[in-house]
Coordinates of C-alpha atoms in Angstrom, one line a residue:
X111 CA 8.4 19.5 19.9
X112 CA 8.0 15.7 19.5
X113 CA 7.3 14.7 15.9
X114 CA 6.0 11.2 16.5
X115 CA 3.3 10.0 14.0
X116 CA 1.7 6.9 12.7
X117 CA 1.1 6.1 9.0
X118 CA -1.7 4.6 7.1
X119 CA -0.5 3.6 3.6
X120 CA -3.0 2.9 0.8
X121 CA -2.8 0.4 -2.0
X122 CA -2.0 1.2 -5.6
X123 CA 0.1 -1.4 -7.3
X124 CA 3.1 0.2 -9.1
X125 CA 2.1 3.6 -7.5
X126 CA 3.2 2.2 -4.2
X127 CA 6.8 3.2 -4.8
X128 CA 5.7 6.7 -3.8
X129 CA 5.3 5.5 -0.2
X130 CA 9.1 5.2 -0.1
X131 CA 9.5 8.8 -1.0
X132 CA 6.9 9.8 1.6
X133 CA 8.8 8.0 4.4
X134 CA 12.1 9.4 3.3
X135 CA 10.9 13.0 3.3
X136 CA 9.1 12.6 6.6
X137 CA 12.4 11.3 8.2
X138 CA 14.3 14.2 6.7
X139 CA 11.8 16.6 8.2
X140 CA 12.4 15.1 11.7
X141 CA 9.2 13.0 11.9
X142 CA 9.5 9.6 13.7
X143 CA 7.2 6.9 12.5
X144 CA 6.0 4.9 15.5
X145 CA 3.4 2.6 13.9
X146 CA 2.4 1.7 10.4
X147 CA -0.7 0.1 8.8
X148 CA -1.0 -0.7 5.1
X149 CA -3.3 -2.1 2.4
X150 CA -1.9 -3.8 -0.7
X151 CA 1.2 -2.0 -1.9
X152 CA 1.1 0.0 1.3
X153 CA 1.3 -3.2 3.3
X154 CA 4.4 -4.3 1.4
X155 CA 6.2 -1.0 1.9
X156 CA 5.0 -0.8 5.5
X157 CA 6.3 -4.3 6.3
X158 CA 9.7 -3.6 4.7
X159 CA 10.1 -0.4 6.7
X160 CA 8.9 -2.0 9.9
X161 CA 11.5 -4.8 9.3
X162 CA 14.3 -2.2 9.4
X163 CA 14.8 -1.4 5.7
X164 CA 15.6 2.3 5.1
X165 CA 13.9 4.3 2.3
X166 CA 17.2 4.2 0.3
X167 CA 17.5 0.4 0.7
X168 CA 13.8 0.0 -0.4
X169 CA 14.3 2.2 -3.4
X170 CA 17.5 0.4 -4.5
X171 CA 15.8 -3.0 -4.0
X172 CA 12.7 -1.9 -6.0
X173 CA 14.9 -0.4 -8.8
X174 CA 16.9 -3.6 -9.1
X175 CA 14.0 -6.0 -9.4
X176 CA 13.1 -7.2 -12.9
X177 CA 9.5 -6.3 -12.8
X178 CA 8.7 -8.7 -15.7
X179 CA 9.7 -11.7 -13.6
X180 CA 7.4 -11.0 -10.6
X181 CA 4.2 -12.5 -11.9
X182 CA 5.1 -16.0 -13.1
X183 CA 2.8 -18.8 -11.9
X184 CA 3.6 -21.7 -9.7
X185 CA 1.7 -25.0 -9.2
X186 CA 0.5 -23.7 -5.8
X187 CA -1.2 -20.6 -7.3
X188 CA -5.0 -20.4 -7.1
X189 CA -7.2 -19.1 -9.9
X190 CA -5.9 -15.8 -11.2
X191 CA -4.7 -14.1 -14.4
X192 CA -1.1 -13.8 -13.1
X193 CA 0.9 -15.5 -10.4
X194 CA 3.2 -14.4 -7.6
X195 CA 6.1 -16.9 -8.0
X196 CA 8.7 -14.3 -8.6
X197 CA 7.3 -11.9 -5.9
X198 CA 7.3 -14.8 -3.4
X199 CA 11.0 -15.6 -4.0
X200 CA 11.9 -11.9 -3.7
X201 CA 10.0 -11.5 -0.4
X202 CA 11.4 -14.6 1.1
X203 CA 14.9 -13.3 0.3
X204 CA 14.4 -9.9 2.0
X205 CA 12.0 -10.9 4.8
X206 CA 12.9 -14.5 5.4
X207 CA 11.2 -16.0 8.4
X208 CA 10.5 -12.7 10.2
X209 CA 7.3 -12.6 12.2
X210 CA 5.4 -9.5 13.2
X211 CA 6.9 -10.0 16.7
X212 CA 10.3 -9.5 15.2
X213 CA 9.5 -6.1 13.6
X214 CA 11.1 -2.9 14.9
X215 CA 7.8 -0.9 15.1
X216 CA 4.2 -2.0 15.3
X217 CA 2.9 -3.0 11.9
X218 CA -0.4 -4.4 10.6
X219 CA -1.7 -5.2 7.1
X220 CA -5.2 -5.4 5.8
X221 CA -6.7 -8.1 3.6
X222 CA -10.2 -9.3 2.6
X223 CA -11.5 -12.8 3.4
X224 CA -13.4 -13.8 0.3
X225 CA -15.3 -16.5 2.1
X226 CA -16.8 -14.3 4.8
X227 CA -16.6 -11.0 2.9
X228 CA -15.0 -9.2 5.8
X229 CA -11.8 -7.3 6.7
X230 CA -9.0 -9.3 8.2
X231 CA -6.2 -7.6 10.1
X232 CA -2.8 -9.4 9.7
X233 CA -0.5 -8.6 12.6
X234 CA 0.7 -12.1 13.7
X235 CA 2.7 -14.9 12.2
X236 CA 5.1 -14.8 9.2
X237 CA 5.3 -11.4 7.6
X238 CA 5.8 -12.8 4.1
X239 CA 2.5 -14.7 4.2
X240 CA 0.7 -11.5 5.3
X241 CA 2.3 -9.4 2.5
X242 CA 1.3 -12.0 -0.2
X243 CA -2.3 -11.9 1.1
X244 CA -2.4 -8.1 1.2
X245 CA -1.2 -7.6 -2.4
X246 CA -3.4 -10.3 -4.0
X247 CA -5.5 -8.1 -6.3
X248 CA -8.7 -10.2 -6.9
X249 CA -8.8 -12.1 -10.2
X250 CA -5.4 -10.7 -11.2
X251 CA -3.2 -12.3 -8.5
X252 CA -3.9 -15.5 -6.6
X253 CA -5.6 -15.5 -3.2
X254 CA -3.5 -16.6 -0.1
X255 CA -4.8 -19.1 2.4
X256 CA -3.9 -18.3 6.0
X257 CA -5.6 -20.5 8.6
X258 CA -9.3 -20.5 7.9
X259 CA -9.1 -17.5 5.6
X260 CA -9.0 -17.2 1.8
X261 CA -7.4 -13.7 1.5
X262 CA -7.1 -11.1 -1.2
X263 CA -6.1 -7.5 -1.4
X264 CA -7.7 -5.4 1.4
X265 CA -8.6 -2.4 -0.8
X266 CA -12.1 -3.6 -1.3
X267 CA -12.9 -3.1 2.4
X268 CA -10.3 -0.7 3.8
X269 CA -8.3 1.1 1.1
X270 CA -6.5 3.4 3.6
X271 CA -6.4 1.8 7.1
X272 CA -6.6 5.0 9.2
X273 CA -8.5 3.5 12.0
X274 CA -6.1 0.6 12.2
X275 CA -3.1 2.9 12.4
X276 CA -4.8 5.0 15.1
X277 CA -5.6 1.9 17.2
X278 CA -1.9 1.0 17.2
X279 CA -0.8 4.4 18.5
X280 CA -4.0 6.1 19.9
X281 CA -2.2 9.2 21.2
X282 CA -0.4 10.0 17.9
X283 CA -1.6 11.8 14.8
X284 CA -2.3 9.7 11.7
X285 CA -1.0 10.7 8.3
X286 CA -2.9 8.9 5.5
X287 CA -0.9 8.4 2.3
X288 CA -3.4 8.1 -0.5
X289 CA -2.4 7.0 -4.0
X290 CA -5.7 7.6 -5.8
X291 CA -7.0 11.0 -7.1
X292 CA -10.0 12.5 -5.4
X293 CA -13.5 11.6 -6.7
X294 CA -14.4 14.0 -9.5
X295 CA -10.8 14.6 -10.6
X296 CA -10.1 13.6 -14.1
X297 CA -7.5 10.8 -14.2
X298 CA -5.5 9.6 -17.2
X299 CA -6.9 6.2 -18.2
X300 CA -3.9 3.8 -18.2
X301 CA -4.3 0.6 -20.1
X302 CA -3.2 -2.7 -18.5
X303 CA 0.0 -4.1 -19.9
X304 CA 0.7 -7.8 -19.5
X305 CA 4.2 -8.6 -18.3
X306 CA 6.7 -9.1 -21.1
X307 CA 7.4 -12.7 -20.1
X308 CA 3.9 -13.9 -20.6
X309 CA 4.0 -17.0 -22.8
X310 CA 3.7 -15.9 -26.4
X311 CA 0.9 -18.3 -27.4
X312 CA -1.1 -17.4 -24.4
X313 CA -0.7 -13.7 -25.0
X314 CA -1.9 -14.0 -28.5
X315 CA -4.9 -16.0 -27.3
X316 CA -5.7 -13.4 -24.7
X317 CA -5.6 -10.8 -27.5
X318 CA -8.0 -12.8 -29.6
X319 CA -10.4 -13.2 -26.8
X320 CA -10.1 -9.6 -25.7
X321 CA -9.4 -10.8 -22.2
X322 CA -6.8 -8.2 -21.5
X323 CA -9.2 -5.5 -22.6
X324 CA -11.9 -7.0 -20.3
X325 CA -9.5 -7.0 -17.4
X326 CA -8.6 -3.4 -18.1
X327 CA -12.3 -2.4 -17.8
X328 CA -12.5 -4.4 -14.6
X329 CA -9.4 -2.6 -13.2
X330 CA -10.8 0.8 -14.0
X331 CA -14.2 0.0 -12.6
X332 CA -12.5 -1.3 -9.4
X333 CA -10.5 1.9 -9.3
X334 CA -13.7 4.0 -9.3
X335 CA -15.0 1.9 -6.4
X336 CA -11.7 2.3 -4.6
X337 CA -11.7 6.1 -5.0
X338 CA -15.3 6.4 -3.7
X339 CA -14.7 4.1 -0.7
X340 CA -11.4 5.9 0.0
X341 CA -13.1 9.3 0.3
X342 CA -15.9 7.9 2.4
X343 CA -13.5 6.3 4.9
X344 CA -11.3 9.4 5.0
X345 CA -14.3 11.6 5.9
X346 CA -15.4 9.1 8.5
X347 CA -12.0 8.3 10.1
X348 CA -10.5 11.9 9.8
X349 CA -6.8 11.4 9.6
X350 CA -4.9 14.4 11.0
X351 CA -3.1 14.8 7.6
X352 CA -3.5 13.5 4.1
X353 CA -0.5 13.1 1.8
X354 CA -1.6 12.5 -1.8
X355 CA 1.3 11.9 -4.3
X356 CA 0.3 12.8 -7.9
X357 CA 0.6 9.2 -9.3
X358 CA -2.9 8.9 -10.8
X359 CA -1.5 8.3 -14.3
X360 CA 0.3 5.1 -13.3
X361 CA -1.4 1.8 -13.9
X362 CA -1.7 -1.1 -11.4
X363 CA 1.0 -3.3 -13.1
X364 CA 2.9 -0.7 -15.0
X365 CA 6.7 -1.0 -15.4
X366 CA 7.8 2.3 -13.9
X367 CA 10.9 4.4 -13.2
X368 CA 11.0 3.7 -9.5
X369 CA 13.2 6.7 -8.8
X370 CA 10.7 9.0 -10.5
X371 CA 7.7 7.6 -8.5
X372 CA 9.7 7.9 -5.2
X373 CA 10.3 11.5 -6.0
X374 CA 6.6 12.1 -6.4
X375 CA 6.1 10.8 -2.9
X376 CA 8.8 13.2 -1.5
X377 CA 7.1 16.1 -3.3
X378 CA 3.7 15.3 -1.8
X379 CA 5.1 15.5 1.8
X380 CA 6.4 19.0 1.1
X381 CA 2.9 20.0 0.2
X382 CA 1.4 18.4 3.3
X383 CA 3.9 19.8 5.8
X384 CA 1.6 22.6 7.2
X385 CA -1.2 20.0 8.0
X386 CA 1.4 17.7 9.6
X387 CA 2.8 20.4 11.8
X388 CA -0.7 21.6 12.8
X389 CA -1.5 18.0 13.9
X390 CA 1.5 18.1 16.2
X391 CA 0.6 21.5 17.8
X392 CA 0.1 21.6 21.6
X393 CA -3.7 22.0 21.5
X394 CA -4.1 19.0 19.2
X395 CA -1.7 16.9 21.2
X396 CA -3.6 17.8 24.3
X397 CA -6.9 16.8 22.7
X398 CA -5.5 13.4 21.7
X399 CA -4.2 12.8 25.2
X400 CA -7.6 13.5 26.6
X401 CA -9.5 11.6 24.0
X402 CA -7.0 9.1 22.5
X403 CA -9.5 6.9 20.7
X404 CA -11.3 9.6 18.8
X405 CA -12.1 8.6 15.2

C-alpha cells in the first residue's frame, strides 16, 4: 500500500520543535511526505524539510542554537517588542538564497497581510523571506515587507493550513499537526519570559511598566482565539488525520529542551497511526481519486 501523504503544520512558537518528531516518526512508519504547508513555526520546519534537511539534522540544528540570541533587534526591524536579527542570520546560513522552485517537495507558507487583513500564501521567491514573514508574531516580532504586503504570522487567519496542503496534493490524505489543546481542555498557563540578553536597563523598565505582564495577557488571549479558530477550521476542512502533540504547557518564546519536545511529536504520531492508516485504505483512496478537491 502506498503511504503518500501531505502535511499541514500549525504554529506554536517553541512548541514547533514537535513537528520534527512528527516527521521523523512518520518516515520511520513508512509514510512519504509529498507536500507540506505551514503556519508560523510550522512554516519554518516545513521549509527546512522541503529544502532537504532530515529530522535529525533539524533537531541537531535546533539544539545547537543559542535561543537567547535569536531575538536581537536590527535597524531594519519594524515596530515590535523583540527583533529577528539572530533568527535572520541563522536562516540565511541554512537556507541561503534558496527559492521555492529549488525545494525538493512542494511547500507553501501562510502569512497575514496587516494592510488588507487577508491571508497570503507564500510559495514563490526567496524562502528565507517567506519564513521571516510567517513567524512574525504580531507586536512581538517585526512584520516583514514582501512586495506590496506587510506580513505577520498567519495564525490569525489560518492556524492549520489544511486546505492549502490539500490543494497542493489533491489526491492525497492530509495529516494536520496541531500544537494547541482542544477548546475546553485545561491548559497550564505559561508566563512569557523575555530572552536573557535583553538590555538590563530596558528589562527593568519593562518590569516597572508591567509591559511584560501585559504582553503575557495578550499572548494568552491570542492563544484562546487561535484555539477556537483552529477547531472551527478543522471541522470545516476535515483533515484525514489529526496529530496533536501534548505541548500545551510550553510558552511561545520559552527556552526548551529541544530533544524532549521532539520526542513529544514522535509519541503523538504513535497515537494517530490508526487514523492515518484508515485514511490510506482502499475505499478512502478511491473516494479521493473520484472527488480529489473535497474539503
